[in-house]
Amino acid sequence: MHLSVSELERAQSRPLTRRQKRLKQDVPESSDDLEVFAQDEGTSSSSESQVELNLFVRWYSPTGKTKVNMLQLQPVQGVDALQGVSKNLVVRAFPEAERPDYLTSDDFYKFTPTEEFMTLPGDIARTEFRLVASYGGWEYTVLERELGAHRDPERKMLVTVIEFESTALMIGHVGVRVSLIAYPVVSVKKSFLDEITAELKSNPNFKGIM
């Protein structure tokens, strides 16, 4: 398996604005953890009282076409808690002794998408990320950034991006490989997410960001 790894090391901070959007259906329940998202395993609560995160990934082709993917995020304690393809990719790309702080430090909450990987539609000229928090039946954009954007010392969100190829699929006597991409770990700065969560739960006028 050939791996191409990018570590996004900074996120951008933008002013608050009035963007918010009513969800068309109830937000599904999830087993949130990591203090702010704490919920004991085996217990259930109304999705209206939980904060859930989704990562929207927008791809731009060289010709200007766009494709948007929504990745539902679930919290994990760290790399060792990953499973399946996600764990295999991260372990191979980052030997334990060489893992960056955003994969190991308690200063970051770690999340992994429920969808482990996606098929690349072709050449991608630009990638944008949008972090969306869902709470009380509403969703709020809380952070936006671009892949390869100028570094921000605040490091609010760091996305691990790994490109790889599938094993050869035999069609007749010809082996065909598919280009795939994964975002196995999304690390969000703890202080930033704690502040956002507190705002969502206590400030009825919270609108998200521009």
PDB file of C-alpha atoms in Angstrom:
ATOM      1  CA  MET A   1       0.000   0.000   0.000  1.00  0.00           C
ATOM      2  CA  HIS A   2       1.388   3.374  -0.990  1.00  0.00           C
ATOM      3  CA  LEU A   3       0.655   6.176   1.463  1.00  0.00           C
ATOM      4  CA  SER A   4       0.823   9.907   0.924  1.00  0.00           C
ATOM      5  CA  VAL A   5       0.320  11.782   4.165  1.00  0.00           C
ATOM      6  CA  SER A   6      -0.508  15.396   4.897  1.00  0.00           C
ATOM      7  CA  GLU A   7      -0.778  16.801   8.393  1.00  0.00           C
ATOM      8  CA  LEU A   8      -2.780  20.016   8.582  1.00  0.00           C
ATOM      9  CA  GLU A   9      -1.167  21.904  11.415  1.00  0.00           C
ATOM     10  CA  ARG A  10      -3.153  25.108  11.722  1.00  0.00           C
ATOM     11  CA  ALA A  11      -6.706  26.381  11.610  1.00  0.00           C
ATOM     12  CA  GLN A  12      -8.149  29.808  10.896  1.00  0.00           C
ATOM     13  CA  SER A  13     -10.130  31.964  13.328  1.00  0.00           C
ATOM     14  CA  ARG A  14     -12.950  34.119  11.992  1.00  0.00           C
ATOM     15  CA  PRO A  15     -15.481  36.492  13.628  1.00  0.00           C
ATOM     16  CA  LEU A  16     -18.942  35.429  14.741  1.00  0.00           C
ATOM     17  CA  THR A  17     -21.852  36.001  12.383  1.00  0.00           C
ATOM     18  CA  ARG A  18     -25.469  35.001  11.958  1.00  0.00           C
ATOM     19  CA  ARG A  19     -25.085  31.810   9.982  1.00  0.00           C
ATOM     20  CA  GLN A  20     -27.159  28.947  11.309  1.00  0.00           C
ATOM     21  CA  LYS A  21     -29.328  26.331   9.697  1.00  0.00           C
ATOM     22  CA  ARG A  22     -32.234  24.293  10.965  1.00  0.00           C
ATOM     23  CA  LEU A  23     -31.711  20.579  10.515  1.00  0.00           C
ATOM     24  CA  LYS A  24     -34.309  18.857   8.339  1.00  0.00           C
ATOM     25  CA  GLN A  25     -34.457  15.875  10.661  1.00  0.00           C
ATOM     26  CA  ASP A  26     -33.512  14.947  14.205  1.00  0.00           C
ATOM     27  CA  VAL A  27     -29.819  14.581  14.880  1.00  0.00           C
ATOM     28  CA  PRO A  28     -29.022  10.912  15.531  1.00  0.00           C
ATOM     29  CA  GLU A  29     -27.760   9.981  18.961  1.00  0.00           C
ATOM     30  CA  SER A  30     -24.076   9.241  19.442  1.00  0.00           C
ATOM     31  CA  SER A  31     -21.878   8.037  22.303  1.00  0.00           C
ATOM     32  CA  ASP A  32     -20.037  11.295  22.970  1.00  0.00           C
ATOM     33  CA  ASP A  33     -17.119  11.286  25.406  1.00  0.00           C
ATOM     34  CA  LEU A  34     -13.969  13.246  26.273  1.00  0.00           C
ATOM     35  CA  GLU A  35     -15.337  15.319  29.170  1.00  0.00           C
ATOM     36  CA  VAL A  36     -17.337  17.854  27.163  1.00  0.00           C
ATOM     37  CA  PHE A  37     -18.910  15.039  25.194  1.00  0.00           C
ATOM     38  CA  ALA A  38     -19.000  12.680  28.182  1.00  0.00           C
ATOM     39  CA  GLN A  39     -21.640   9.988  28.265  1.00  0.00           C
ATOM     40  CA  ASP A  40     -21.265   6.614  29.940  1.00  0.00           C
ATOM     41  CA  GLU A  41     -21.268   3.655  27.592  1.00  0.00           C
ATOM     42  CA  GLY A  42     -24.629   1.956  27.529  1.00  0.00           C
ATOM     43  CA  THR A  43     -26.638   5.030  28.530  1.00  0.00           C
ATOM     44  CA  SER A  44     -28.776   7.046  26.162  1.00  0.00           C
ATOM     45  CA  SER A  45     -30.010  10.630  26.154  1.00  0.00           C
ATOM     46  CA  SER A  46     -31.943  12.879  23.833  1.00  0.00           C
ATOM     47  CA  SER A  47     -29.968  14.081  20.828  1.00  0.00           C
ATOM     48  CA  GLU A  48     -31.404  17.520  21.526  1.00  0.00           C
ATOM     49  CA  SER A  49     -29.088  17.852  24.570  1.00  0.00           C
ATOM     50  CA  GLN A  50     -25.923  16.556  22.905  1.00  0.00           C
ATOM     51  CA  VAL A  51     -23.288  18.364  20.880  1.00  0.00           C
ATOM     52  CA  GLU A  52     -22.300  16.399  17.793  1.00  0.00           C
ATOM     53  CA  LEU A  53     -19.692  17.240  15.171  1.00  0.00           C
ATOM     54  CA  ASN A  54     -19.618  16.795  11.412  1.00  0.00           C
ATOM     55  CA  LEU A  55     -16.780  17.639   9.054  1.00  0.00           C
ATOM     56  CA  PHE A  56     -17.772  18.895   5.611  1.00  0.00           C
ATOM     57  CA  VAL A  57     -15.057  18.357   3.010  1.00  0.00           C
ATOM     58  CA  ARG A  58     -15.356  20.320  -0.228  1.00  0.00           C
ATOM     59  CA  TRP A  59     -13.184  19.291  -3.161  1.00  0.00           C
ATOM     60  CA  TYR A  60     -12.448  21.595  -6.101  1.00  0.00           C
ATOM     61  CA  SER A  61     -11.340  20.114  -9.415  1.00  0.00           C
ATOM     62  CA  PRO A  62      -8.879  21.929 -11.718  1.00  0.00           C
ATOM     63  CA  THR A  63     -11.865  22.827 -13.943  1.00  0.00           C
ATOM     64  CA  GLY A  64     -13.834  24.409 -11.087  1.00  0.00           C
ATOM     65  CA  LYS A  65     -16.238  21.561 -10.337  1.00  0.00           C
ATOM     66  CA  THR A  66     -16.963  20.904  -6.674  1.00  0.00           C
ATOM     67  CA  LYS A  67     -18.004  17.945  -4.578  1.00  0.00           C
ATOM     68  CA  VAL A  68     -19.006  18.095  -0.918  1.00  0.00           C
ATOM     69  CA  ASN A  69     -18.679  15.154   1.462  1.00  0.00           C
ATOM     70  CA  MET A  70     -20.151  15.118   4.969  1.00  0.00           C
ATOM     71  CA  LEU A  71     -18.244  13.037   7.502  1.00  0.00           C
ATOM     72  CA  GLN A  72     -19.941  12.278  10.803  1.00  0.00           C
ATOM     73  CA  LEU A  73     -17.326  12.435  13.560  1.00  0.00           C
ATOM     74  CA  GLN A  74     -17.172  10.180  16.585  1.00  0.00           C
ATOM     75  CA  PRO A  75     -14.832  10.766  19.539  1.00  0.00           C
ATOM     76  CA  VAL A  76     -11.891   8.450  20.238  1.00  0.00           C
ATOM     77  CA  GLN A  77      -9.373   8.443  23.065  1.00  0.00           C
ATOM     78  CA  GLY A  78      -6.423   8.322  20.679  1.00  0.00           C
ATOM     79  CA  VAL A  79      -4.714   6.412  17.893  1.00  0.00           C
ATOM     80  CA  ASP A  80      -4.797   3.148  19.855  1.00  0.00           C
ATOM     81  CA  ALA A  81      -8.591   3.403  20.025  1.00  0.00           C
ATOM     82  CA  LEU A  82      -8.953   3.574  16.241  1.00  0.00           C
ATOM     83  CA  GLN A  83     -10.184   0.501  14.430  1.00  0.00           C
ATOM     84  CA  GLY A  84     -10.010  -1.084  11.002  1.00  0.00           C
ATOM     85  CA  VAL A  85      -8.616   0.823   8.049  1.00  0.00           C
ATOM     86  CA  SER A  86      -8.250   4.068  10.008  1.00  0.00           C
ATOM     87  CA  LYS A  87      -5.966   2.511  12.605  1.00  0.00           C
ATOM     88  CA  ASN A  88      -3.925   0.666   9.993  1.00  0.00           C
ATOM     89  CA  LEU A  89      -3.330   3.843   7.995  1.00  0.00           C
ATOM     90  CA  VAL A  90      -2.300   5.967  10.975  1.00  0.00           C
ATOM     91  CA  VAL A  91      -0.044   3.306  12.497  1.00  0.00           C
ATOM     92  CA  ARG A  92       1.758   2.830   9.191  1.00  0.00           C
ATOM     93  CA  ALA A  93       2.071   6.548   8.508  1.00  0.00           C
ATOM     94  CA  PHE A  94       3.076   7.510  12.056  1.00  0.00           C
ATOM     95  CA  PRO A  95       5.260   5.072  14.021  1.00  0.00           C
ATOM     96  CA  GLU A  96       4.522   5.436  17.726  1.00  0.00           C
ATOM     97  CA  ALA A  97       7.809   7.206  18.516  1.00  0.00           C
ATOM     98  CA  GLU A  98       7.260   9.744  15.732  1.00  0.00           C
ATOM     99  CA  ARG A  99       3.630  10.727  16.269  1.00  0.00           C
ATOM    100  CA  PRO A 100       2.989  14.487  16.371  1.00  0.00           C
ATOM    101  CA  ASP A 101       1.562  16.076  19.486  1.00  0.00           C
ATOM    102  CA  TYR A 102      -1.912  16.574  18.035  1.00  0.00           C
ATOM    103  CA  LEU A 103      -2.279  12.778  17.874  1.00  0.00           C
ATOM    104  CA  THR A 104      -1.034  12.190  21.421  1.00  0.00           C
ATOM    105  CA  SER A 105      -1.548  15.329  23.526  1.00  0.00           C
ATOM    106  CA  ASP A 106      -4.431  15.799  25.954  1.00  0.00           C
ATOM    107  CA  ASP A 107      -4.653  19.371  24.642  1.00  0.00           C
ATOM    108  CA  PHE A 108      -6.637  18.005  21.687  1.00  0.00           C
ATOM    109  CA  TYR A 109      -9.878  16.100  21.404  1.00  0.00           C
ATOM    110  CA  LYS A 110      -9.563  13.362  18.791  1.00  0.00           C
ATOM    111  CA  PHE A 111     -12.331  12.342  16.425  1.00  0.00           C
ATOM    112  CA  THR A 112     -12.576   9.853  13.593  1.00  0.00           C
ATOM    113  CA  PRO A 113     -15.122   9.760  10.753  1.00  0.00           C
ATOM    114  CA  THR A 114     -17.635   6.927  10.654  1.00  0.00           C
ATOM    115  CA  GLU A 115     -16.741   6.644   6.950  1.00  0.00           C
ATOM    116  CA  GLU A 116     -13.178   5.334   6.925  1.00  0.00           C
ATOM    117  CA  PHE A 117     -12.215   6.384   3.397  1.00  0.00           C
ATOM    118  CA  MET A 118     -13.564   7.756   0.118  1.00  0.00           C
ATOM    119  CA  THR A 119     -12.775   7.303  -3.549  1.00  0.00           C
ATOM    120  CA  LEU A 120     -10.943  10.213  -5.139  1.00  0.00           C
ATOM    121  CA  PRO A 121     -12.929  11.483  -8.140  1.00  0.00           C
ATOM    122  CA  GLY A 122      -9.766  12.624  -9.935  1.00  0.00           C
ATOM    123  CA  ASP A 123      -7.314  15.466  -9.505  1.00  0.00           C
ATOM    124  CA  ILE A 124      -8.168  17.813  -6.641  1.00  0.00           C
ATOM    125  CA  ALA A 125      -6.900  21.360  -6.948  1.00  0.00           C
ATOM    126  CA  ARG A 126      -8.141  22.593  -3.578  1.00  0.00           C
ATOM    127  CA  THR A 127      -9.766  21.223  -0.431  1.00  0.00           C
ATOM    128  CA  GLU A 128     -11.811  23.121   2.145  1.00  0.00           C
ATOM    129  CA  PHE A 129     -12.900  21.906   5.575  1.00  0.00           C
ATOM    130  CA  ARG A 130     -15.908  23.118   7.564  1.00  0.00           C
ATOM    131  CA  LEU A 131     -16.488  21.937  11.129  1.00  0.00           C
ATOM    132  CA  VAL A 132     -20.176  21.948  12.062  1.00  0.00           C
ATOM    133  CA  ALA A 133     -21.598  21.466  15.556  1.00  0.00           C
ATOM    134  CA  SER A 134     -25.160  20.162  15.929  1.00  0.00           C
ATOM    135  CA  TYR A 135     -27.078  21.003  19.096  1.00  0.00           C
ATOM    136  CA  GLY A 136     -30.719  21.329  20.009  1.00  0.00           C
ATOM    137  CA  GLY A 137     -31.878  20.507  16.486  1.00  0.00           C
ATOM    138  CA  TRP A 138     -29.725  23.256  14.944  1.00  0.00           C
ATOM    139  CA  GLU A 139     -26.345  23.173  13.259  1.00  0.00           C
ATOM    140  CA  TYR A 140     -23.653  25.834  13.524  1.00  0.00           C
ATOM    141  CA  THR A 141     -20.499  26.335  11.498  1.00  0.00           C
ATOM    142  CA  VAL A 142     -17.817  26.777  14.155  1.00  0.00           C
ATOM    143  CA  LEU A 143     -14.634  26.631  12.073  1.00  0.00           C
ATOM    144  CA  GLU A 144     -13.544  26.794   8.448  1.00  0.00           C
ATOM    145  CA  ARG A 145     -10.136  26.202   6.970  1.00  0.00           C
ATOM    146  CA  GLU A 146      -8.438  25.271   3.717  1.00  0.00           C
ATOM    147  CA  LEU A 147      -5.962  22.486   3.131  1.00  0.00           C
ATOM    148  CA  GLY A 148      -2.546  24.116   2.877  1.00  0.00           C
ATOM    149  CA  ALA A 149      -3.738  27.395   4.406  1.00  0.00           C
ATOM    150  CA  HIS A 150      -1.208  29.645   6.151  1.00  0.00           C
ATOM    151  CA  ARG A 151      -0.394  28.387   9.592  1.00  0.00           C
ATOM    152  CA  ASP A 152      -2.230  29.757  12.588  1.00  0.00           C
ATOM    153  CA  PRO A 153      -0.461  29.464  15.966  1.00  0.00           C
ATOM    154  CA  GLU A 154      -3.823  28.751  17.645  1.00  0.00           C
ATOM    155  CA  ARG A 155      -4.045  25.316  15.959  1.00  0.00           C
ATOM    156  CA  LYS A 156      -7.788  24.960  16.448  1.00  0.00           C
ATOM    157  CA  MET A 157      -8.263  22.001  14.105  1.00  0.00           C
ATOM    158  CA  LEU A 158      -5.712  19.607  12.632  1.00  0.00           C
ATOM    159  CA  VAL A 159      -6.817  17.064  10.045  1.00  0.00           C
ATOM    160  CA  THR A 160      -4.699  14.068   9.124  1.00  0.00           C
ATOM    161  CA  VAL A 161      -5.045  13.346   5.401  1.00  0.00           C
ATOM    162  CA  ILE A 162      -3.798  10.073   3.915  1.00  0.00           C
ATOM    163  CA  GLU A 163      -4.011   9.139   0.243  1.00  0.00           C
ATOM    164  CA  PHE A 164      -3.526   5.515  -0.736  1.00  0.00           C
ATOM    165  CA  GLU A 165      -4.407   2.945  -3.378  1.00  0.00           C
ATOM    166  CA  SER A 166      -6.669  -0.056  -3.104  1.00  0.00           C
ATOM    167  CA  THR A 167      -5.394  -3.539  -3.715  1.00  0.00           C
ATOM    168  CA  ALA A 168      -5.612  -4.493  -7.368  1.00  0.00           C
ATOM    169  CA  LEU A 169      -9.058  -5.570  -8.536  1.00  0.00           C
ATOM    170  CA  MET A 170      -8.746  -8.111 -11.323  1.00  0.00           C
ATOM    171  CA  ILE A 171     -10.928  -7.435 -14.355  1.00  0.00           C
ATOM    172  CA  GLY A 172     -10.148 -10.238 -16.742  1.00  0.00           C
ATOM    173  CA  HIS A 173      -6.358 -10.347 -16.835  1.00  0.00           C
ATOM    174  CA  VAL A 174      -5.956  -6.675 -15.906  1.00  0.00           C
ATOM    175  CA  GLY A 175      -5.415  -5.411 -12.361  1.00  0.00           C
ATOM    176  CA  VAL A 176      -7.166  -2.117 -11.601  1.00  0.00           C
ATOM    177  CA  ARG A 177      -6.266   0.057  -8.624  1.00  0.00           C
ATOM    178  CA  VAL A 178      -8.483   2.787  -7.173  1.00  0.00           C
ATOM    179  CA  SER A 179      -7.152   6.001  -5.606  1.00  0.00           C
ATOM    180  CA  LEU A 180      -8.570   6.499  -2.119  1.00  0.00           C
ATOM    181  CA  ILE A 181      -8.362   9.194   0.549  1.00  0.00           C
ATOM    182  CA  ALA A 182      -8.928   9.037   4.293  1.00  0.00           C
ATOM    183  CA  TYR A 183      -9.198  11.573   7.102  1.00  0.00           C
ATOM    184  CA  PRO A 184      -8.628   9.102   9.961  1.00  0.00           C
ATOM    185  CA  VAL A 185      -8.040  11.608  12.770  1.00  0.00           C
ATOM    186  CA  VAL A 186      -9.502  15.069  13.247  1.00  0.00           C
ATOM    187  CA  SER A 187      -7.837  16.766  16.221  1.00  0.00           C
ATOM    188  CA  VAL A 188      -9.661  19.754  17.694  1.00  0.00           C
ATOM    189  CA  LYS A 189      -8.017  22.006  20.256  1.00  0.00           C
ATOM    190  CA  LYS A 190      -9.588  21.265  23.634  1.00  0.00           C
ATOM    191  CA  SER A 191      -9.813  24.861  24.863  1.00  0.00           C
ATOM    192  CA  PHE A 192     -11.481  25.929  21.601  1.00  0.00           C
ATOM    193  CA  LEU A 193     -14.069  23.150  21.636  1.00  0.00           C
ATOM    194  CA  ASP A 194     -14.777  23.593  25.343  1.00  0.00           C
ATOM    195  CA  GLU A 195     -15.520  27.266  24.694  1.00  0.00           C
ATOM    196  CA  ILE A 196     -17.750  26.484  21.711  1.00  0.00           C
ATOM    197  CA  THR A 197     -19.657  23.851  23.680  1.00  0.00           C
ATOM    198  CA  ALA A 198     -20.216  26.226  26.593  1.00  0.00           C
ATOM    199  CA  GLU A 199     -21.510  28.895  24.189  1.00  0.00           C
ATOM    200  CA  LEU A 200     -23.882  26.453  22.518  1.00  0.00           C
ATOM    201  CA  LYS A 201     -25.347  25.343  25.828  1.00  0.00           C
ATOM    202  CA  SER A 202     -25.572  28.710  27.561  1.00  0.00           C
ATOM    203  CA  ASN A 203     -25.888  31.445  24.935  1.00  0.00           C
ATOM    204  CA  PRO A 204     -29.218  31.471  23.053  1.00  0.00           C
ATOM    205  CA  ASN A 205     -27.792  34.097  20.686  1.00  0.00           C
ATOM    206  CA  PHE A 206     -24.860  31.996  19.534  1.00  0.00           C
ATOM    207  CA  LYS A 207     -24.799  32.038  15.729  1.00  0.00           C
ATOM    208  CA  GLY A 208     -21.597  30.274  14.715  1.00  0.00           C
ATOM    209  CA  ILE A 209     -19.046  31.970  12.486  1.00  0.00           C
ATOM    210  CA  MET A 210     -18.931  33.697   9.108  1.00  0.00           C
TER     211      MET A 210
END
